[in-house]
C-alpha cells in the first residue's frame, strides 16, 4: 500500500505582501522538504493574504498575483524543490474551460459561460518550475463576513493530481461546507485523498462543528481528508489554524495546534490509484505529476495537538487578533487609558501577552471624580504587566473648558471622556503608539460609550466580548498565571468592584443599565440570534427590560459605525456580520403600536 508523507503548512500570511508571502512559502517548503514530505500544501489565498475583499476587482492586483505564482514556481525549482509538488492558494481569473472565451454566453465545456477575465479564488499545484494544475473554488459564500459571490466567479469541475501512484483531489473551504460538488465528485473520481485548503475565521465553538463536518465529508468522499487552515489576524478576523487530517472512517490521524504557525506532517497509508488518468470527463481533470510508486519508509509518530478549553481559546483568539493588527499595520507599541476598571485591565493584559509588557504604555487620566482605589488599581496593573505608566490628571483641563463652554448634563459628563481622548491621540501622534479602545460588546450594543471620548482608538480588542465574558476571561487569565507560577496580571479589586464610569460620586453602570447578567442574555438573542421583541418576551424576559434594551441597541447604530475594528469571536459581531441602516424608524414595539421616532442614544463617559 502506497505511503504519502503530507505536510500541511499552517501559516500566517500578510494581505497584499505578495513578495513576503512568497518568501514565507519558500521557507516553509524547505522545512517540509527537510521533513521528507512528498506533497506540501499551503492555505487558501496564502500568496495574496485573505480575505482580499474588493482588491479582487482591481486588475492590477490580479495580474500581480498571477505573476507572483509563476515566479514562485520558478523560485521553488531553483531552490531545489522542483520535484516536490506544492499546493498554493492565490488569486487568478477565469480562463479556458471556466470562461466564455468567444463571448457567446457559453463556456468551452457547454455550460453557461463565465465572463473571461473575472477574478477567481484558486489553488495552483507548483511542480518542476511551473503551474502544473489549477483549481477554482466552486461555492462562493455570501453570508456573515463573506461576500465572495460579489467579487469572484465560481470554477467548474474537480482537479485531481497524481503524486506517485496516489490520486489527490483538491477543494477550497466553502466547497467542503456545501453538499454535493467537489466532495461528491471525489468519490466518483476514485481519489485516495481530498485536500481542502481554507481561510476559515475563528468563532467560539466552531472548532467542534468543523471536525464533525470534516468527518462527515471524509465518509461521503470515501477517502482520507486533509483540512488545512490559515492562522493569524487580519483586520477584524482571526484565523485559528486547527488543521486536521481524518480517515474515511472518521479517525483523527493528525491535528495541528490552534493559533500558532505549525508544519503538520503525517504519513498516510493510501490505496494505489486504479483510475485511468487519461480518461477526463466533463467534471474531472486529471493531472499526472509522477507515476513512480512512492518509496516505503518508517512512519513517524503523528502530531495530535491538545485542544484549548473555551476561555483559553477566546483569550488566544483575542491575543492573535491584536498582535496581527499591530504588527501588520506597522506599529510596535500600544497606548491604553488605564482607569483601574475591568475593561482597561483586560485590554492591557491582552496587549502584554500579544506584544510584551514593555510595549504597552498605560496612561492614567484621573478627574475630580476618580476614586483613590481606581488610581491605585491602574498603577498596580501597570506594575504587574511591566508596562510603561504615567499619570496625566485632567481636572484642570476639564475645568478650563467647562468655564468657557458652560456645558450641562450629558455634555458636561462627556467632556471628561473627550479630554481623555484628546490626550490619548496626542500621545499616539507624538510617540507612535496605536491607541486601543477599551469598550466591550455590551457597551457598544446599547451605545454606552462616548463618541470621540472612550471610543477613541485604532483597534478595540473587546469589541466582540460581552461584559460578563470580560469578567470570566479576567478570572481565567489570573488563574492561568497562578497555575504557571506567575504573577496574576489583573488586580483582584478591578475584577471584584462594581463597574463605574465615575461621572459622579457613588455612580455605577447599573444606574443606567440592567445588571449585565440580565443585559447580556437579551443582547445575545437580539443581536446574535436576531430574535424580535415578541420572541424575547415569550422566552420569559421582562417586557420592560426588553423594550429598554432593544430601543438602546437600535438607536446606537450610528455610534457603532464609527467605532474601531476589533477581533471577531462570536457568530455575529458588530461590523460586517450585522449590516443595519443607521437611518430607520423601525422599532421593536408591541404588535400594532407605531414605530417610535428615532432619537439620540444615551451616552456616558466610560473609563
Coordinates of N, CA, C and O in Angstrom, one line a residue, residues 102-265:
X102 N -15.5 33.1 -26.3 CA -15.8 33.8 -27.5 C -17.0 34.7 -27.4 O -17.5 35.3 -28.4
X103 N -17.5 35.0 -26.2 CA -18.5 35.9 -26.0 C -19.9 35.5 -26.3 O -20.8 36.3 -26.4
X104 N -20.1 34.2 -26.6 CA -21.4 33.7 -27.0 C -22.3 33.3 -25.8 O -23.4 32.8 -26.0
X105 N -21.7 33.5 -24.6 CA -22.5 33.2 -23.4 C -22.4 31.7 -23.0 O -23.0 31.3 -22.0
X106 N -21.5 31.0 -23.7 CA -21.4 29.5 -23.3 C -19.9 29.3 -23.2 O -19.1 29.7 -24.0
X107 N -19.5 28.5 -22.1 CA -18.1 28.2 -21.9 C -17.7 27.0 -22.8 O -18.6 26.4 -23.5
X108 N -16.4 26.7 -22.8 CA -15.9 25.7 -23.8 C -16.5 24.3 -23.5 O -16.6 23.5 -24.4
X109 N -16.9 24.0 -22.3 CA -17.5 22.7 -22.0 C -19.0 22.7 -22.1 O -19.7 21.7 -21.7
X110 N -19.6 23.7 -22.7 CA -21.0 23.8 -23.0 C -21.9 24.3 -21.8 O -23.1 24.4 -22.0
X111 N -21.2 24.8 -20.7 CA -22.0 25.3 -19.6 C -22.3 26.8 -20.0 O -21.7 27.4 -20.8
X112 N -23.3 27.4 -19.2 CA -23.5 28.8 -19.2 C -22.2 29.5 -18.9 O -21.5 29.2 -17.9
X113 N -21.8 30.4 -19.7 CA -20.4 31.0 -19.6 C -20.2 31.9 -18.4 O -21.1 32.5 -17.9
X114 N -18.9 32.0 -18.0 CA -18.4 32.9 -17.0 C -17.6 34.0 -17.8 O -16.8 33.6 -18.6
X115 N -17.9 35.2 -17.6 CA -17.1 36.3 -18.3 C -15.6 36.1 -18.2 O -15.1 36.0 -17.1
X116 N -14.9 36.1 -19.3 CA -13.5 35.9 -19.3 C -12.8 37.0 -18.5 O -13.2 38.2 -18.7
X117 N -11.8 36.7 -17.7 CA -11.1 37.7 -17.0 C -11.6 38.1 -15.6 O -11.0 38.9 -14.9
X118 N -12.7 37.5 -15.2 CA -13.3 37.8 -13.9 C -12.4 37.1 -12.8 O -11.9 36.0 -13.1
X119 N -12.3 37.6 -11.7 CA -11.4 37.0 -10.6 C -12.0 35.7 -10.1 O -13.2 35.5 -10.0
X120 N -11.0 34.9 -9.7 CA -11.4 33.6 -9.1 C -10.5 33.3 -7.9 O -9.3 33.7 -7.9
X121 N -11.0 32.6 -6.9 CA -10.3 32.1 -5.8 C -9.7 30.8 -6.1 O -10.5 29.8 -6.3
X122 N -8.4 30.6 -6.2 CA -7.8 29.4 -6.8 C -6.7 28.8 -6.0 O -6.2 29.5 -5.1
X123 N -6.4 27.6 -6.3 CA -5.1 27.0 -5.9 C -4.4 26.5 -7.1 O -5.0 26.1 -8.1
X124 N -3.1 26.6 -7.0 CA -2.2 26.1 -8.0 C -1.3 25.0 -7.5 O -0.9 25.1 -6.3
X125 N -1.0 24.0 -8.3 CA -0.1 23.0 -7.9 C 1.2 23.3 -8.6 O 1.2 23.2 -9.9
X126 N 2.2 23.6 -7.9 CA 3.5 24.0 -8.5 C 4.4 22.8 -8.5 O 4.6 22.1 -7.5
X127 N 5.0 22.6 -9.7 CA 5.8 21.4 -9.9 C 6.8 21.6 -11.1 O 6.3 22.1 -12.1
X128 N 8.0 21.3 -10.9 CA 9.0 21.4 -11.9 C 9.1 22.8 -12.5 O 9.2 23.0 -13.8
X129 N 8.9 23.8 -11.7 CA 9.1 25.2 -12.1 C 7.9 25.8 -12.8 O 8.1 26.9 -13.4
X130 N 6.8 25.1 -12.8 CA 5.6 25.6 -13.5 C 4.3 25.4 -12.7 O 4.3 24.6 -11.7
X131 N 3.3 26.0 -13.2 CA 1.9 25.7 -12.6 C 1.4 24.5 -13.3 O 1.0 24.5 -14.5
X132 N 1.5 23.3 -12.7 CA 1.1 22.1 -13.3 C -0.4 21.8 -13.3 O -0.9 21.1 -14.2
X133 N -1.1 22.4 -12.3 CA -2.5 22.2 -12.2 C -3.2 23.4 -11.5 O -2.5 24.1 -10.8
X134 N -4.4 23.5 -11.7 CA -5.2 24.7 -11.2 C -6.6 24.3 -10.8 O -7.2 23.4 -11.5
X135 N -7.1 24.8 -9.7 CA -8.5 24.6 -9.3 C -9.1 25.9 -8.8 O -8.4 26.6 -8.1
X136 N -10.3 26.1 -9.3 CA -11.0 27.4 -8.8 C -12.2 27.0 -7.9 O -12.9 26.0 -8.2
X137 N -12.3 27.7 -6.8 CA -13.3 27.5 -5.8 C -14.7 27.5 -6.5 O -15.1 28.4 -7.2
X138 N -15.5 26.5 -6.1 CA -16.9 26.3 -6.7 C -17.9 27.1 -5.9 O -18.7 27.9 -6.5
X139 N -18.0 26.9 -4.6 CA -19.0 27.5 -3.8 C -18.5 28.8 -3.2 O -17.5 28.8 -2.4
X140 N -19.2 29.9 -3.5 CA -18.7 31.2 -3.0 C -19.7 31.7 -1.9 O -20.8 32.1 -2.2
X141 N -19.2 31.8 -0.7 CA -20.1 32.2 0.4 C -20.5 33.6 0.3 O -19.8 34.5 -0.1
X142 N -21.7 33.8 0.8 CA -22.3 35.2 0.7 C -23.1 35.4 2.0 O -24.2 35.9 1.9
X143 N -22.5 35.1 3.1 CA -23.2 35.2 4.4 C -22.2 35.7 5.4 O -21.0 35.5 5.2
X144 N -22.6 36.2 6.6 CA -21.7 36.6 7.6 C -20.7 37.6 7.1 O -21.0 38.6 6.5
X145 N -19.4 37.3 7.3 CA -18.3 38.2 6.9 C -17.9 38.0 5.5 O -17.1 38.7 5.0
X146 N -18.6 37.0 4.8 CA -18.1 36.7 3.4 C -19.0 37.4 2.4 O -20.2 37.5 2.5
X147 N -18.3 37.9 1.3 CA -19.0 38.5 0.2 C -18.4 38.0 -1.1 O -18.3 38.7 -2.1
X148 N -18.0 36.7 -1.1 CA -17.2 36.2 -2.3 C -18.1 36.1 -3.5 O -17.6 36.2 -4.7
X149 N -19.4 35.9 -3.4 CA -20.3 35.8 -4.5 C -20.3 37.1 -5.3 O -20.5 37.1 -6.5
X150 N -20.0 38.2 -4.6 CA -20.0 39.5 -5.3 C -18.6 39.8 -6.0 O -18.6 40.4 -7.1
X151 N -17.5 39.2 -5.5 CA -16.2 39.6 -6.1 C -15.6 38.5 -6.9 O -14.7 38.7 -7.7
X152 N -16.0 37.2 -6.8 CA -15.4 36.1 -7.5 C -16.5 35.5 -8.4 O -17.7 35.6 -8.2
X153 N -16.0 34.7 -9.4 CA -16.9 33.8 -10.2 C -16.4 32.4 -9.9 O -15.3 32.1 -9.6
X154 N -17.4 31.5 -9.9 CA -17.1 30.1 -9.5 C -16.3 29.3 -10.6 O -16.4 29.6 -11.8
X155 N -15.6 28.3 -10.1 CA -15.0 27.4 -11.0 C -15.9 26.2 -11.3 O -17.0 26.0 -10.7
X156 N -15.5 25.3 -12.2 CA -16.3 24.1 -12.5 C -15.3 22.9 -12.5 O -14.1 23.1 -12.9
X157 N -15.8 21.8 -12.2 CA -15.0 20.6 -12.3 C -14.0 20.3 -11.2 O -13.7 21.3 -10.4
X158 N -13.7 19.1 -11.0 CA -12.7 18.7 -10.0 C -11.4 18.5 -10.6 O -11.2 17.9 -11.7
X159 N -10.3 19.0 -9.9 CA -9.0 18.7 -10.3 C -8.4 17.6 -9.4 O -8.4 17.7 -8.2
X160 N -7.8 16.6 -10.0 CA -7.1 15.5 -9.3 C -5.7 15.4 -9.8 O -5.5 15.3 -11.0
X161 N -4.7 15.5 -8.9 CA -3.3 15.3 -9.3 C -2.8 14.0 -8.8 O -3.1 13.6 -7.7
X162 N -2.0 13.4 -9.6 CA -1.4 12.1 -9.2 C 0.1 12.3 -8.7 O 0.9 12.9 -9.5
X163 N 0.3 12.0 -7.5 CA 1.6 12.1 -6.9 C 2.1 10.6 -6.6 O 1.5 9.9 -5.7
X164 N 3.1 10.2 -7.4 CA 3.4 8.8 -7.3 C 2.3 8.0 -7.9 O 1.8 8.2 -9.0
X165 N 1.8 7.0 -7.1 CA 0.6 6.3 -7.5 C -0.6 6.6 -6.6 O -1.5 5.8 -6.5
X166 N -0.7 7.8 -6.1 CA -1.8 8.3 -5.3 C -2.5 9.4 -5.9 O -1.8 10.4 -6.4
X167 N -3.8 9.4 -6.0 CA -4.6 10.5 -6.6 C -5.1 11.4 -5.5 O -5.7 10.9 -4.5
X168 N -4.8 12.7 -5.7 CA -5.2 13.7 -4.7 C -6.2 14.7 -5.3 O -5.8 15.3 -6.3
X169 N -7.4 14.8 -4.7 CA -8.4 15.8 -5.2 C -8.2 17.0 -4.4 O -7.9 17.0 -3.2
X170 N -8.6 18.2 -5.1 CA -8.4 19.5 -4.4 C -9.8 20.2 -4.3 O -10.7 20.0 -5.1
X171 N -9.9 20.9 -3.2 CA -11.1 21.7 -2.9 C -10.7 22.9 -2.0 O -9.6 22.9 -1.4
X172 N -11.5 23.9 -2.0 CA -11.3 25.1 -1.2 C -12.4 25.5 -0.3 O -13.6 25.6 -0.7
X173 N -12.2 25.5 1.0 CA -13.0 26.0 2.0 C -14.5 25.7 1.9 O -15.0 24.6 2.2
X174 N -15.3 26.7 1.3 CA -16.7 26.5 1.3 C -17.2 25.3 0.5 O -18.3 24.8 0.6
X175 N -16.3 24.8 -0.4 CA -16.6 23.6 -1.2 C -16.9 22.4 -0.2 O -17.6 21.5 -0.6
X176 N -16.3 22.5 0.9 CA -16.4 21.4 1.9 C -17.8 21.6 2.7 O -18.4 20.6 3.1
X177 N -18.2 22.8 2.9 CA -19.4 23.1 3.7 C -20.7 22.8 2.9 O -21.7 22.6 3.5
X178 N -20.6 22.9 1.6 CA -21.8 22.7 0.8 C -22.0 21.2 0.3 O -21.0 20.6 0.0
X179 N -23.2 20.7 0.3 CA -23.5 19.4 -0.1 C -23.2 19.3 -1.6 O -23.4 20.2 -2.4
X180 N -22.8 18.1 -2.0 CA -22.5 17.8 -3.4 C -21.2 18.4 -3.9 O -20.3 18.7 -3.1
X181 N -21.1 18.8 -5.1 CA -19.9 19.4 -5.7 C -18.7 18.6 -5.6 O -18.7 17.4 -5.8
X182 N -17.5 19.2 -5.2 CA -16.2 18.5 -5.2 C -16.2 17.3 -4.3 O -15.5 16.3 -4.7
X183 N -16.9 17.3 -3.2 CA -16.8 16.2 -2.3 C -17.4 14.9 -3.0 O -16.9 13.8 -3.0
X184 N -18.6 15.1 -3.5 CA -19.3 14.0 -4.2 C -18.4 13.5 -5.4 O -18.3 12.3 -5.6
X185 N -17.8 14.5 -6.1 CA -17.0 14.1 -7.3 C -15.8 13.4 -6.9 O -15.2 12.6 -7.7
X186 N -15.3 13.6 -5.7 CA -14.1 12.9 -5.2 C -14.3 11.4 -5.2 O -13.4 10.7 -5.6
X187 N -15.4 11.0 -4.7 CA -15.7 9.6 -4.7 C -15.8 9.0 -6.1 O -15.3 8.0 -6.4
X188 N -16.5 9.8 -6.9 CA -16.7 9.3 -8.3 C -15.4 9.2 -9.1 O -15.1 8.4 -9.9
X189 N -14.4 10.2 -8.7 CA -13.1 10.2 -9.4 C -12.2 9.2 -8.9 O -11.1 8.9 -9.4
X190 N -12.5 8.5 -7.7 CA -11.7 7.5 -7.2 C -10.4 8.0 -6.5 O -9.4 7.3 -6.3
X191 N -10.4 9.3 -6.0 CA -9.2 9.8 -5.4 C -9.0 9.2 -4.0 O -10.0 8.8 -3.3
X192 N -7.8 9.1 -3.6 CA -7.5 8.5 -2.2 C -7.3 9.5 -1.2 O -7.3 9.2 0.0
X193 N -7.2 10.8 -1.5 CA -7.0 11.9 -0.6 C -7.7 13.1 -1.1 O -7.6 13.5 -2.3
X194 N -8.5 13.7 -0.3 CA -9.2 15.0 -0.6 C -8.4 16.1 0.2 O -8.5 16.1 1.5
X195 N -7.8 17.0 -0.4 CA -7.0 18.1 0.2 C -7.8 19.3 0.1 O -8.1 19.8 -1.0
X196 N -8.2 19.9 1.3 CA -9.0 21.1 1.3 C -8.2 22.2 2.0 O -7.9 22.1 3.1
X197 N -8.0 23.3 1.2 CA -7.3 24.5 1.8 C -8.3 25.5 2.2 O -9.3 25.7 1.5
X198 N -8.0 26.2 3.4 CA -9.1 27.0 3.9 C -8.5 28.3 4.5 O -7.4 28.5 4.8
X199 N -9.5 29.3 4.5 CA -9.3 30.6 5.2 C -10.5 30.7 6.0 O -11.4 31.5 5.7
X200 N -10.7 29.9 7.1 CA -11.9 29.8 7.9 C -11.7 30.6 9.2 O -10.9 30.2 10.0
X201 N -12.4 31.7 9.3 CA -12.3 32.5 10.5 C -12.7 31.8 11.8 O -13.6 31.0 11.8
X202 N -12.1 32.2 12.9 CA -12.5 31.7 14.2 C -13.8 32.2 14.7 O -14.2 33.4 14.5
X203 N -14.6 31.3 15.3 CA -15.8 31.7 16.1 C -15.8 30.7 17.3 O -15.3 29.6 17.2
X204 N -16.3 31.2 18.4 CA -16.5 30.3 19.6 C -17.3 29.0 19.2 O -18.3 29.1 18.5
X205 N -16.7 27.9 19.6 CA -17.4 26.6 19.4 C -17.4 26.1 17.9 O -18.0 25.1 17.6
X206 N -16.8 26.9 17.0 CA -16.8 26.4 15.6 C -15.8 25.2 15.4 O -16.0 24.4 14.5
X207 N -14.9 25.1 16.4 CA -13.9 24.0 16.3 C -14.6 22.7 16.2 O -14.3 21.8 15.3
X208 N -15.5 22.4 17.1 CA -16.2 21.1 17.1 C -17.1 20.9 15.8 O -17.2 19.8 15.3
X209 N -17.7 22.0 15.4 CA -18.5 22.0 14.2 C -17.7 21.6 13.0 O -18.1 20.8 12.1
X210 N -16.5 22.2 12.9 CA -15.6 21.8 11.8 C -15.2 20.4 11.8 O -15.2 19.7 10.7
X211 N -14.8 19.8 12.9 CA -14.4 18.5 13.0 C -15.5 17.5 12.6 O -15.3 16.5 11.9
X212 N -16.7 17.8 13.1 CA -17.8 17.0 12.7 C -18.0 17.0 11.2 O -18.3 16.0 10.5
X213 N -17.9 18.2 10.6 CA -18.1 18.4 9.2 C -17.0 17.6 8.4 O -17.3 16.9 7.4
X214 N -15.7 17.7 8.8 CA -14.6 17.0 8.2 C -14.9 15.5 8.2 O -14.6 14.8 7.2
X215 N -15.3 15.0 9.3 CA -15.5 13.6 9.4 C -16.7 13.1 8.5 O -16.6 12.1 7.8
X216 N -17.7 13.9 8.4 CA -18.8 13.6 7.6 C -18.4 13.6 6.1 O -18.8 12.7 5.3
X217 N -17.7 14.6 5.7 CA -17.3 14.8 4.3 C -16.3 13.7 3.9 O -16.3 13.2 2.8
X218 N -15.4 13.3 4.9 CA -14.5 12.2 4.6 C -15.2 10.9 4.2 O -14.9 10.2 3.3
X219 N -16.3 10.7 5.0 CA -17.1 9.5 4.8 C -17.8 9.6 3.4 O -17.9 8.6 2.7
X220 N -18.3 10.8 3.1 CA -19.0 11.0 1.8 C -18.0 10.8 0.6 O -18.4 10.2 -0.4
X221 N -16.8 11.3 0.8 CA -15.8 11.2 -0.3 C -15.2 9.8 -0.4 O -14.6 9.4 -1.4
X222 N -15.3 9.1 0.7 CA -14.8 7.7 0.8 C -13.3 7.7 0.8 O -12.7 6.7 0.3
X223 N -12.7 8.7 1.4 CA -11.2 8.7 1.4 C -10.7 9.6 2.6 O -11.5 10.2 3.2
X224 N -9.4 9.5 2.8 CA -8.8 10.4 3.8 C -9.0 11.9 3.4 O -9.0 12.2 2.2
X225 N -9.2 12.7 4.4 CA -9.5 14.2 4.1 C -8.5 15.0 4.9 O -8.4 14.8 6.2
X226 N -7.8 15.9 4.3 CA -6.8 16.8 5.0 C -7.4 18.2 4.9 O -7.6 18.7 3.8
X227 N -7.6 18.8 6.1 CA -8.2 20.1 6.2 C -7.1 21.1 6.7 O -6.6 20.9 7.8
X228 N -6.7 22.0 5.9 CA -5.6 23.0 6.2 C -6.2 24.4 6.3 O -6.8 24.9 5.4
X229 N -5.9 25.1 7.4 CA -6.4 26.4 7.7 C -5.4 27.4 7.9 O -4.3 27.1 8.5
X230 N -5.7 28.7 7.6 CA -4.8 29.8 7.9 C -4.7 30.0 9.4 O -5.6 29.5 10.2
X231 N -3.7 30.8 9.8 CA -3.6 31.2 11.2 C -3.2 32.7 11.2 O -2.6 33.2 10.3
X232 N -3.6 33.4 12.2 CA -3.2 34.8 12.3 C -4.4 35.8 12.3 O -5.6 35.4 12.1
X233 N -4.1 37.1 12.5 CA -5.2 38.1 12.5 C -5.1 38.9 11.2 O -4.1 39.3 10.7
X234 N -6.3 39.3 10.7 CA -6.5 40.1 9.5 C -7.6 41.1 9.8 O -8.8 40.7 9.7
X235 N -7.3 42.3 10.1 CA -8.4 43.3 10.4 C -9.2 42.8 11.6 O -8.7 42.5 12.7
X236 N -10.5 42.5 11.4 CA -11.3 42.1 12.5 C -11.5 40.6 12.5 O -12.3 40.0 13.3
X237 N -10.8 39.9 11.6 CA -10.9 38.4 11.6 C -9.7 37.8 12.2 O -8.6 38.3 12.1
X238 N -10.0 36.6 12.8 CA -8.9 35.8 13.4 C -9.0 34.4 12.8 O -10.0 33.8 12.8
X239 N -7.8 33.9 12.3 CA -7.8 32.6 11.8 C -7.0 31.7 12.8 O -5.9 32.1 13.2
X240 N -7.6 30.6 13.2 CA -7.2 29.8 14.3 C -6.4 28.6 13.9 O -6.0 27.8 14.8
X241 N -6.1 28.4 12.7 CA -5.4 27.2 12.3 C -6.2 25.9 12.6 O -7.2 25.7 12.0
X242 N -5.8 25.1 13.5 CA -6.5 23.9 13.9 C -6.7 23.0 12.7 O -7.8 22.4 12.5
X243 N -5.7 22.8 11.9 CA -5.7 21.9 10.7 C -5.8 20.5 11.2 O -5.3 20.1 12.3
X244 N -6.5 19.7 10.4 CA -6.7 18.3 10.9 C -6.8 17.3 9.7 O -7.1 17.7 8.6
X245 N -6.3 16.1 9.9 CA -6.4 15.0 8.9 C -7.2 13.9 9.5 O -6.9 13.5 10.6
X246 N -8.2 13.4 8.8 CA -9.1 12.3 9.3 C -9.2 11.3 8.2 O -9.1 11.5 7.0
X247 N -9.4 10.0 8.7 CA -9.5 8.9 7.7 C -11.0 8.9 7.2 O -11.9 9.6 7.8
X248 N -11.2 8.0 6.3 CA -12.6 7.9 5.7 C -13.5 7.4 6.8 O -14.7 7.7 6.8
X249 N -13.0 6.7 7.8 CA -13.8 6.2 8.9 C -14.0 7.2 10.0 O -14.6 6.9 11.1
X250 N -13.4 8.4 9.9 CA -13.6 9.5 10.9 C -12.5 9.5 12.0 O -12.6 10.4 12.9
X251 N -11.5 8.7 11.9 CA -10.4 8.7 12.9 C -9.5 9.9 12.7 O -9.1 10.2 11.5
X252 N -9.2 10.7 13.7 CA -8.3 11.8 13.6 C -6.8 11.2 13.5 O -6.3 10.6 14.5
X253 N -6.2 11.5 12.4 CA -4.9 11.0 12.1 C -3.8 12.0 12.6 O -2.7 11.6 12.9
X254 N -4.1 13.2 12.5 CA -3.1 14.3 12.9 C -3.9 15.6 13.1 O -4.9 15.8 12.4
X255 N -3.4 16.4 14.0 CA -4.1 17.7 14.2 C -3.1 18.7 14.7 O -2.2 18.5 15.6
X256 N -3.2 19.9 14.1 CA -2.2 21.0 14.5 C -2.7 21.8 15.7 O -3.9 21.8 15.9
X257 N -1.8 22.5 16.4 CA -2.3 23.4 17.4 C -3.1 24.6 16.9 O -3.0 24.9 15.8
X258 N -3.8 25.2 17.8 CA -4.6 26.4 17.5 C -3.8 27.6 17.7 O -2.9 27.7 18.6
X259 N -4.0 28.6 16.8 CA -3.5 30.0 17.0 C -1.9 30.0 16.9 O -1.4 30.9 17.5
X260 N -1.3 29.1 16.2 CA 0.1 29.2 16.1 C 0.5 28.6 14.7 O -0.1 27.7 14.2
X261 N 1.6 29.1 14.1 CA 2.1 28.6 12.9 C 2.7 27.2 13.2 O 3.3 27.0 14.2
X262 N 2.5 26.3 12.2 CA 2.9 24.9 12.5 C 3.0 24.1 11.2 O 2.1 24.3 10.3
X263 N 4.0 23.3 11.1 CA 4.1 22.3 9.9 C 3.6 21.0 10.4 O 4.3 20.3 11.2
X264 N 2.4 20.6 10.0 CA 1.8 19.3 10.4 C 2.2 18.3 9.3 O 1.7 18.3 8.2
X265 N 3.0 17.3 9.7 CA 3.5 16.3 8.8 C 2.9 15.0 9.2 O 2.9 14.6 10.4

